[in-house]
Tab-separated table of C-alpha atoms and ligand atoms in Angstrom:
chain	number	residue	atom	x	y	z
A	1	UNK	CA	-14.061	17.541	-14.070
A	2	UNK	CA	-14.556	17.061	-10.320
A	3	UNK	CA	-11.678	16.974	-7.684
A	4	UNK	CA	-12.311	13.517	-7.034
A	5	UNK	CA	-11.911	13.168	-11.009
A	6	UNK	CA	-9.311	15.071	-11.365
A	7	UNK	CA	-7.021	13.119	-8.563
A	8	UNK	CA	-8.182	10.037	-9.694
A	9	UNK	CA	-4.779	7.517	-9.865
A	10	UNK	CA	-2.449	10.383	-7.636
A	11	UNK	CA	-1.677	9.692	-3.738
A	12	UNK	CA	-2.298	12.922	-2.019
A	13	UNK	CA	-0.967	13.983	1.016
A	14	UNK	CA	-2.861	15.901	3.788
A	15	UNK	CA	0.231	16.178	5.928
A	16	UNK	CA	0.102	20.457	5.743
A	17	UNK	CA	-2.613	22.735	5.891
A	18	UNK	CA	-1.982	24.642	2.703
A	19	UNK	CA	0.294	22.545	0.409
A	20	UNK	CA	-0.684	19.255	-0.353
A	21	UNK	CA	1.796	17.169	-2.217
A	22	UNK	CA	0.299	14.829	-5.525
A	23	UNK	CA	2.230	11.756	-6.603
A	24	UNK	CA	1.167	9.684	-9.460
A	25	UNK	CA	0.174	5.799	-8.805
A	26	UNK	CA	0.988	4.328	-11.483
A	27	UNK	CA	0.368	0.614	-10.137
A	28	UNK	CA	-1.214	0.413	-6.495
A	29	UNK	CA	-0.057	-2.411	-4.491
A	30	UNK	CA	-1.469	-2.556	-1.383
A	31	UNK	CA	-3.874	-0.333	0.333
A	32	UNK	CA	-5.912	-1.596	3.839
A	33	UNK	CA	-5.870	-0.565	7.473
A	34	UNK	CA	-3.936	-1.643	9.861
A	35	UNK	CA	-4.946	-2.303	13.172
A	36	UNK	CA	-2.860	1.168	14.099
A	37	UNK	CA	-2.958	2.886	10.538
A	38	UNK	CA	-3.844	3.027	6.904
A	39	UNK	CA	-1.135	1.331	5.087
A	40	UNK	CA	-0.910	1.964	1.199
A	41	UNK	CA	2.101	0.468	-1.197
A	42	UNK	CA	1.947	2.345	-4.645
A	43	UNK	CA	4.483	2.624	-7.473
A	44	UNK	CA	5.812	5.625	-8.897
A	45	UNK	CA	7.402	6.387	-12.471
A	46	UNK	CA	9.973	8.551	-10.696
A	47	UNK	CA	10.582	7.348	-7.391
A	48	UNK	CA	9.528	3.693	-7.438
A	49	UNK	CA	7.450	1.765	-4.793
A	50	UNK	CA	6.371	4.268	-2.005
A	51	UNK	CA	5.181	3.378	1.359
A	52	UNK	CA	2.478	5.836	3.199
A	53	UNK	CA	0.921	5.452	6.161
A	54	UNK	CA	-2.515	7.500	6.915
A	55	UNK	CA	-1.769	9.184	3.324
A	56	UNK	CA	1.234	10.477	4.330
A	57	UNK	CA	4.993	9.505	3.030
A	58	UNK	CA	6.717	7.406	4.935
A	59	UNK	CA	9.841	6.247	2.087
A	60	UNK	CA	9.868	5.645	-1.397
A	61	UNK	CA	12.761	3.730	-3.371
A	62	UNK	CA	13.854	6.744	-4.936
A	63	UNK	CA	15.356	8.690	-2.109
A	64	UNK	CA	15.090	6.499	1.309
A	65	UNK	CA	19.419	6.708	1.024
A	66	UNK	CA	19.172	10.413	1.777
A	67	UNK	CA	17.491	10.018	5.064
A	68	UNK	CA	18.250	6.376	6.124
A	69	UNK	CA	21.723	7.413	5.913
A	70	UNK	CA	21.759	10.618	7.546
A	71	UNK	CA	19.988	9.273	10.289
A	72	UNK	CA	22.090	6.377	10.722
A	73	UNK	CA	26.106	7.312	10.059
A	74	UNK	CA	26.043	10.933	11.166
A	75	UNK	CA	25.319	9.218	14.675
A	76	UNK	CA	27.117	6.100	14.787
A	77	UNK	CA	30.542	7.803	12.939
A	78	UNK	CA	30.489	10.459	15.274
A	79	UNK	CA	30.375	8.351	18.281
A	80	UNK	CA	32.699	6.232	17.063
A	81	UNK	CA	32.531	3.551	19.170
A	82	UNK	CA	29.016	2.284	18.963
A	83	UNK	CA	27.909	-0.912	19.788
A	84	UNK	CA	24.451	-1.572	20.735
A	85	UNK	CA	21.539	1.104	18.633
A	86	UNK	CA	18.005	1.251	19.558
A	87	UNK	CA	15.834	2.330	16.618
A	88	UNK	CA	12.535	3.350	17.240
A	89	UNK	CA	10.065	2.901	14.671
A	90	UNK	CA	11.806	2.218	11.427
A	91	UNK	CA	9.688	-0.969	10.339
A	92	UNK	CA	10.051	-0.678	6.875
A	93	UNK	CA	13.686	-2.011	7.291
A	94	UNK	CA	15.589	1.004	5.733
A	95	UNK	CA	17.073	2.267	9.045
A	96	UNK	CA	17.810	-0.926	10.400
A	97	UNK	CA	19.403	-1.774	7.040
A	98	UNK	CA	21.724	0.952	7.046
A	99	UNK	CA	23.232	0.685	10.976
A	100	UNK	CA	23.831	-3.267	10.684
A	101	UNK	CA	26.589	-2.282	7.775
A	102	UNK	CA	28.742	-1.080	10.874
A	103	UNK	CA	30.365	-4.090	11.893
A	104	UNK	CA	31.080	-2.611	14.753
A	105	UNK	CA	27.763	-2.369	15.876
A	106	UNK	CA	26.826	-5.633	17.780
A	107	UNK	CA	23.055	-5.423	18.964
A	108	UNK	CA	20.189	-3.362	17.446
A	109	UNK	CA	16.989	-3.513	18.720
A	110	UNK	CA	13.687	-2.474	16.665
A	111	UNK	CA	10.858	-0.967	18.813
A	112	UNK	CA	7.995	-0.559	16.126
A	113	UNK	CA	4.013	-0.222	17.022
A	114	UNK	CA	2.857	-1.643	14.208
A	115	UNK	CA	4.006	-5.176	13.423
A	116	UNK	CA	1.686	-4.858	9.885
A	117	UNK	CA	4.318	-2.167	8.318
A	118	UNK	CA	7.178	-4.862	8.624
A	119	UNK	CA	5.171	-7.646	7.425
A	120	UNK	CA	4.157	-5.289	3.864
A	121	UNK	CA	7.568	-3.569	3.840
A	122	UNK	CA	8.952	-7.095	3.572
A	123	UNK	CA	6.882	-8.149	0.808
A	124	UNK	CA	5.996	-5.213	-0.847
A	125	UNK	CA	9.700	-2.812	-0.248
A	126	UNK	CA	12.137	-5.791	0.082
A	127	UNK	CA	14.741	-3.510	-1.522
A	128	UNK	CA	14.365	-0.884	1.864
A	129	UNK	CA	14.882	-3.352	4.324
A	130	UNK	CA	17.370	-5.432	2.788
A	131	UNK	CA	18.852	-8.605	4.357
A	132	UNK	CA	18.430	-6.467	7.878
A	133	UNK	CA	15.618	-8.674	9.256
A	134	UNK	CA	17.792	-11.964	8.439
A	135	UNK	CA	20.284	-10.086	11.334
A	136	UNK	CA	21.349	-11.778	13.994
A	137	UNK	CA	22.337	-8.553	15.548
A	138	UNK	CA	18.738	-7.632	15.062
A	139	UNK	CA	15.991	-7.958	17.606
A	140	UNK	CA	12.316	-6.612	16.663
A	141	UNK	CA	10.145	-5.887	19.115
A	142	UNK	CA	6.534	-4.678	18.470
A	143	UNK	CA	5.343	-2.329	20.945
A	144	UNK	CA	4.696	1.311	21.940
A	145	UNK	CA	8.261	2.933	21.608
A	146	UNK	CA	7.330	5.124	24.444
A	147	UNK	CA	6.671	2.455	26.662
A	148	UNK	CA	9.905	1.009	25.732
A	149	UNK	CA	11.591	3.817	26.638
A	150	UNK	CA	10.091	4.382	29.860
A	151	UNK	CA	10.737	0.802	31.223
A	152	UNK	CA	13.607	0.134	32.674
A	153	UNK	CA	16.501	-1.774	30.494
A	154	UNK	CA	19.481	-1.484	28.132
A	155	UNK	CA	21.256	1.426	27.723
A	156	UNK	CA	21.995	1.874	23.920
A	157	UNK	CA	24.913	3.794	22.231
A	158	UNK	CA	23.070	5.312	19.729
A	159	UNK	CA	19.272	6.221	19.916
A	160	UNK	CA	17.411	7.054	16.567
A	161	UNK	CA	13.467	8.111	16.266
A	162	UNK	CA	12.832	6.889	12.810
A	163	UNK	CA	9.177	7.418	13.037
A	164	UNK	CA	5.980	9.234	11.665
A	165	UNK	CA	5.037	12.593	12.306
A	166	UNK	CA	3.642	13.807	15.150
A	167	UNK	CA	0.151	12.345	14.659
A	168	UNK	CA	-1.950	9.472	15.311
A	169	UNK	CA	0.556	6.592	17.435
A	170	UNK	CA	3.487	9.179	16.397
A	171	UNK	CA	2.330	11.848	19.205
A	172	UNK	CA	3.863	9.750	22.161
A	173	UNK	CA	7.269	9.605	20.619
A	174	UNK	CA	7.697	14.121	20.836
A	175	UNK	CA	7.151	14.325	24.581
A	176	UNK	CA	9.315	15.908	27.306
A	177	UNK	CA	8.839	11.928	28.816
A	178	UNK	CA	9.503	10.681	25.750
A	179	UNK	CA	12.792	12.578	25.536
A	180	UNK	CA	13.684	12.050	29.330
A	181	UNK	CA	12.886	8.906	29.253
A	182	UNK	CA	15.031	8.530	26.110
A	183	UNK	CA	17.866	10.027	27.832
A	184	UNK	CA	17.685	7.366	30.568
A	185	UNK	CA	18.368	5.044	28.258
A	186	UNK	CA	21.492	6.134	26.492
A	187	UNK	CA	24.891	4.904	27.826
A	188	UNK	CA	27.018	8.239	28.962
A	189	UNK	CA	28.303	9.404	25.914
A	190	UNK	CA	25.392	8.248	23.689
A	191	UNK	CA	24.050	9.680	20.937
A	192	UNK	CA	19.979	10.747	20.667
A	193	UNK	CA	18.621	11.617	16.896
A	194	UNK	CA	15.278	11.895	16.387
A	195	UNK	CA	13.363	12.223	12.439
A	196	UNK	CA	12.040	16.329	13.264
A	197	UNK	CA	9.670	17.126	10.309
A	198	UNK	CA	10.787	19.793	7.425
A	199	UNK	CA	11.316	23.259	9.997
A	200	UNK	CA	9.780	25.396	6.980
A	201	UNK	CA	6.406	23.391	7.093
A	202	UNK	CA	6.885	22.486	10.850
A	203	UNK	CA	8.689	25.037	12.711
A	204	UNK	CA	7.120	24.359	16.434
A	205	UNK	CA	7.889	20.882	16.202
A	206	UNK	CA	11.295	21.400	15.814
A	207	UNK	CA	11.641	23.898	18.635
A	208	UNK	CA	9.904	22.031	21.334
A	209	UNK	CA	11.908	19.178	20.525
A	210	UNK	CA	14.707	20.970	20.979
A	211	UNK	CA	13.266	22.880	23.932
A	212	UNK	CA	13.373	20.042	25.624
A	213	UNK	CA	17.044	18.738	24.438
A	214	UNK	CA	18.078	21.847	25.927
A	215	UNK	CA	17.318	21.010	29.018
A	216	UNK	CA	18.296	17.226	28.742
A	217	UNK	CA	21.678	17.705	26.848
A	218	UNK	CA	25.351	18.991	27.087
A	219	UNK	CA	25.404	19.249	23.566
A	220	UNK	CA	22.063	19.348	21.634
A	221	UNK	CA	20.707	20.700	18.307
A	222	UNK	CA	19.750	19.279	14.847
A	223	UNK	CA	21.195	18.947	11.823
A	224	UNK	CA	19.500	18.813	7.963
A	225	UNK	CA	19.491	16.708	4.986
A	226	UNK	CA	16.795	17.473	2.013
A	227	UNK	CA	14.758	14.346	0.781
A	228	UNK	CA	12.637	15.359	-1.605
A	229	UNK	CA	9.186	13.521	-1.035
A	230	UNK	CA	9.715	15.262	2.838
A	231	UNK	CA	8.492	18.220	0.892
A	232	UNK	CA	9.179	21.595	1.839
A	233	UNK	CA	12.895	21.928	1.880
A	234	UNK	CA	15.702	20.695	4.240
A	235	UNK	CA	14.090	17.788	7.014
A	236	UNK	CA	15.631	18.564	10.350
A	237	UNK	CA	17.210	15.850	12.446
A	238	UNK	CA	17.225	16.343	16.004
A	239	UNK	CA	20.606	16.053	17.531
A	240	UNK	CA	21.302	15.646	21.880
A	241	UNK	CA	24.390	13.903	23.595
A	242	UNK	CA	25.918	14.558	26.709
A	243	UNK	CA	29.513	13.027	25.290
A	244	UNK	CA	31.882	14.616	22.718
A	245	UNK	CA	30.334	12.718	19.784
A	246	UNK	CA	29.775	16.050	17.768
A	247	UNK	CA	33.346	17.053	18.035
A	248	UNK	CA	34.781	14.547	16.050
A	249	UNK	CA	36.942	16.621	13.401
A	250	UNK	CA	36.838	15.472	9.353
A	251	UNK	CA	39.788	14.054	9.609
A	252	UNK	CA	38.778	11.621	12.414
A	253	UNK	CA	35.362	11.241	10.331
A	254	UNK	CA	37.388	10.203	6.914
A	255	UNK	CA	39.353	7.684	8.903
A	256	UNK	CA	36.560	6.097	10.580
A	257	UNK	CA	34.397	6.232	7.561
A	258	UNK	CA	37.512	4.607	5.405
A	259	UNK	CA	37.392	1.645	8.241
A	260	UNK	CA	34.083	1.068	7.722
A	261	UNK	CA	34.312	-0.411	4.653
A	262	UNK	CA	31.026	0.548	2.543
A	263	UNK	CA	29.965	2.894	0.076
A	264	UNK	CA	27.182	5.256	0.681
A	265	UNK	CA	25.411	7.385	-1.973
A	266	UNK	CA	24.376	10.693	0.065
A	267	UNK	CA	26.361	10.417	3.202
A	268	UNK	CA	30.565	11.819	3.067
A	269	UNK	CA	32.490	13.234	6.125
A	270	UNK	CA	32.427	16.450	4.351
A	271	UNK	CA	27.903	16.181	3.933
A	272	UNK	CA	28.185	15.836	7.887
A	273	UNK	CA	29.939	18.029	9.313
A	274	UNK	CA	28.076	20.762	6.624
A	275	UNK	CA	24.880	19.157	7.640
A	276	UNK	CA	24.725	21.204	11.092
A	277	UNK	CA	25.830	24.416	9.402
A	278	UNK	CA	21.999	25.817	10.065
A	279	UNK	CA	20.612	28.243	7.774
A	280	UNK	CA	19.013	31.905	9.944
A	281	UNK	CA	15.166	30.795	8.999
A	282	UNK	CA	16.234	27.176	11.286
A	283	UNK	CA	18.680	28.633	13.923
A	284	UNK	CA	16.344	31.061	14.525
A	285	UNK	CA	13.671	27.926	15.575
A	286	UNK	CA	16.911	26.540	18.271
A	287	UNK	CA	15.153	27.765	22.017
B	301	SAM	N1	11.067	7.914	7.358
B	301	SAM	C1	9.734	8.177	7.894
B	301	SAM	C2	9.623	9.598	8.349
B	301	SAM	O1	10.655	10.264	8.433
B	301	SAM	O2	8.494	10.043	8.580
B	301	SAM	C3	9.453	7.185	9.003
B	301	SAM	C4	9.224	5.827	8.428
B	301	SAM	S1	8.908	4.525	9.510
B	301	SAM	C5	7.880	3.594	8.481
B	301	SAM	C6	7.817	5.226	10.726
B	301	SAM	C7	7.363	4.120	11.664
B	301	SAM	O3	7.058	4.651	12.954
B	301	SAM	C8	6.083	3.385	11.207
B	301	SAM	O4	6.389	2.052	10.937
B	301	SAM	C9	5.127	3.515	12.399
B	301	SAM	O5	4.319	2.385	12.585
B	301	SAM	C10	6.113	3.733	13.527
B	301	SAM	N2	5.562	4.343	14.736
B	301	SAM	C11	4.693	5.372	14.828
B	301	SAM	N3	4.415	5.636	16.120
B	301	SAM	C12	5.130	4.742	16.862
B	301	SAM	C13	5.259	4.490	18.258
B	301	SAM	N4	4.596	5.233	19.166
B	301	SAM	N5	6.095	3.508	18.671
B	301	SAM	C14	6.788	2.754	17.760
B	301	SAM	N6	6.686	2.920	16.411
B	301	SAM	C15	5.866	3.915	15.983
């Protein structure tokens, strides 16, 4: 039986070198370029309808909670105070989904490149983005987050890099500009996270991120959740604030998550402040 054969009906992803990770499609639902990417919608038997852009996993139903809510309520409950959050990239909805839950939060603005992942997350992942593109609070806009960031504008609370790996329209957005520029744009005590890659598969992304957060940030770091179609063991999140956000003890944490209101099914207090208790394999990565 050849290759081809023998993957016939299973999504495979070329993300890695040497490990390639197979998932089964049982029913495919979409697959056609973009004007920016190749955008497929498959179902899965075990984790539902998964989104992957140039082949490579983007979210599936199954376990988008893990990382949309790491991503999302590690920042915003440590800050504490957030009002306005820029997400860029995030145009399946997931992210977006996930911050407008704070009612706090008042303004979030979606910078995303590629206006066709919205349009088939909507229609093909309703469930990811939930009612968040009904939001008032929400503003899309469709354009080159690294342009975005180096215009001048806003100043945003909380600023999250929900977006694809450091390939094809991904490169701009893990740049020392980027980052600078990203800096720029956060109000004084705001909060920077940024989606780093699995450290295990992708240990120099990680550290020149974080090369460069240690030169932009008071505080900086990362912090880890494991997803399990980011193959390859805990994901790293990257972590930079010049304000006190990351010193906000459990207790302050369990009060501000009680006040919130909402139930989560990955996210507790207790998950975040464990989350930046680093491992030696990804401390040793920190600059
Ligand atoms: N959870 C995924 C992960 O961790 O890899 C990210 C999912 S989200 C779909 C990634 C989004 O980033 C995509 O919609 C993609 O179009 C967008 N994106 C990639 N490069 C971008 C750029 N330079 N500016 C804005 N959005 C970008």
């Amino acid at each position: 039986m050849s290759e081809r054969d023998l993957m016939a009906g299973w999504s495979v992803e070329l993300l890695h070198d040497d490990f390639r990770q197979c998932l089964r499609e049982a029913t495919l639902l979409y697959d056609s370029e973009t004007a920016i990417q190749r955008l497929r919608v498959f179902r899965n038997p075990t984790f539902g309808r998964i989104l992957t852009l140039d082949n490579v996993v983007q979210v599936t139903e199954g376990d988008e909670f893990v990382y949309h809510e790491m991503m999302s309520h590690v920042p915003i409950f440590s800050h504490g105070a957030a009002r306005s959050v820029l997400i860029v990239g995030g145009g399946d909805g997931g992210m977006a989904r996930e911050v407008l839950r704070h009612k706090g939060v008042e303004r979030v603005v979606m910078v995303e490149i590629d206006p066709g992942v919205i349009e088939f997350s909507k229609r093909y992942l309703p469930g990811i983005g939930g009612g968040a593109f009904d939001d008032p609070r929400l503003e899309v806009v469709i354009a080159d987050g690294a342009d975005y960031m180096k215009a001048d504008g806003e100043r945003f609370d909380v600023i999250i890099v929900d977006s694809t790996d450091p390939i094809g329209p991904g490169v701009t957005l893990f740049t020392d500009s980027f980052y600078g520029h990203a800096k720029r744009r956060l109000t004084p005590e705001g909060v920077l996270v940024t989606q780093n890659g699995v450290p295990f598969m992708q240990p120099g992304e990680l550290t020149n991120t974080l090369r460069a957060f240690k030169a932009l940030f008071r505080d900086w770091g990362c912090y880890l959740a494991t997803i399990p179609t980011y193959v390859g063991g805990p994901m790293a999140m990257g972590w930079g604030t010049d304000g006190p956000a990351r010193d906000a003890s459990l207790e302050t944490l369990k009060t501000r998550y009680a006040e919130a209101g909402f139930e989560t099914r990955y996210y507790t207090p207790e998950v975040h402040k464990a989350a930046f208790a680093l491992p030696g394999y990804v401390a040793r990565l920190r600059p």
